[in-house]
Amino acid sequence: ATITIENVSGIPNIVAQLRRAKNVRQGDLAKKLKVSRQTVSAIENGHYFPSLPLAFRIAEFFGLAIEDIFNFDYIYGYSFLHS
């Protein structure tokens, strides 16, 4: 299955898609990440950008790089990772 970045109201990311693909509930992911379920929801909906340590924990949980999960091009308006 191909996972694409959803353009949400805040910061586009694929956390929700990755979580669903692993058949993990928000509450279970929150426990693994040591945050509240509300924090996971806010991240998934683009209303909260996680701290760097939390972003690393998210990336480690899914076995991906941070830049594969969060759309930095959208955040900063240009591709600083690919220049």
mmCIF file of C-alpha atoms in Angstrom, residues 14-59:
data_model
loop_
_atom_site.group_PDB
_atom_site.id
_atom_site.type_symbol
_atom_site.label_atom_id
_atom_site.label_comp_id
_atom_site.label_asym_id
_atom_site.label_seq_id
_atom_site.Cartn_x
_atom_site.Cartn_y
_atom_site.Cartn_z
ATOM 1 C CA ILE A 14 1.628 10.466 7.866
ATOM 2 C CA VAL A 15 1.490 9.440 11.531
ATOM 3 C CA ALA A 16 -2.203 8.450 11.396
ATOM 4 C CA GLN A 17 -1.719 6.454 8.199
ATOM 5 C CA LEU A 18 1.320 4.665 9.612
ATOM 6 C CA ARG A 19 -0.495 3.952 12.874
ATOM 7 C CA ARG A 20 -3.526 2.534 11.060
ATOM 8 C CA ALA A 21 -1.279 0.442 8.791
ATOM 9 C CA LYS A 22 0.213 -1.159 11.929
ATOM 10 C CA ASN A 23 -3.292 -1.594 13.400
ATOM 11 C CA VAL A 24 -2.352 0.420 16.493
ATOM 12 C CA ARG A 25 -4.816 2.577 18.430
ATOM 13 C CA GLN A 26 -3.974 6.167 19.376
ATOM 14 C CA GLY A 27 -3.932 5.245 23.059
ATOM 15 C CA ASP A 28 -1.522 2.379 22.498
ATOM 16 C CA LEU A 29 0.806 4.566 20.432
ATOM 17 C CA ALA A 30 0.615 7.252 23.130
ATOM 18 C CA LYS A 31 1.736 4.746 25.770
ATOM 19 C CA LYS A 32 4.680 3.633 23.614
ATOM 20 C CA LEU A 33 5.686 7.261 23.045
ATOM 21 C CA LYS A 34 5.060 8.257 26.693
ATOM 22 C CA VAL A 35 2.595 11.010 25.771
ATOM 23 C CA SER A 36 -1.162 11.457 26.083
ATOM 24 C CA ARG A 37 -3.639 10.191 23.502
ATOM 25 C CA GLN A 38 -4.594 13.842 22.971
ATOM 26 C CA THR A 39 -0.993 14.620 21.963
ATOM 27 C CA VAL A 40 -1.019 11.807 19.400
ATOM 28 C CA SER A 41 -4.337 13.117 18.055
ATOM 29 C CA ALA A 42 -2.995 16.681 17.827
ATOM 30 C CA ILE A 43 0.113 15.481 15.968
ATOM 31 C CA GLU A 44 -1.961 13.398 13.558
ATOM 32 C CA ASN A 45 -4.267 16.332 12.863
ATOM 33 C CA GLY A 46 -1.362 18.712 12.280
ATOM 34 C CA HIS A 47 -2.173 20.919 15.262
ATOM 35 C CA TYR A 48 1.005 20.131 17.179
ATOM 36 C CA PHE A 49 4.543 19.632 15.957
ATOM 37 C CA PRO A 50 6.381 17.268 18.303
ATOM 38 C CA SER A 51 9.613 18.125 20.053
ATOM 39 C CA LEU A 52 12.726 16.687 18.458
ATOM 40 C CA PRO A 53 13.022 13.874 21.037
ATOM 41 C CA LEU A 54 9.364 12.944 20.472
ATOM 42 C CA ALA A 55 9.787 13.098 16.689
ATOM 43 C CA PHE A 56 12.726 10.677 17.031
ATOM 44 C CA ARG A 57 10.600 8.301 19.155
ATOM 45 C CA ILE A 58 7.833 8.419 16.537
ATOM 46 C CA ALA A 59 10.324 7.720 13.752
#
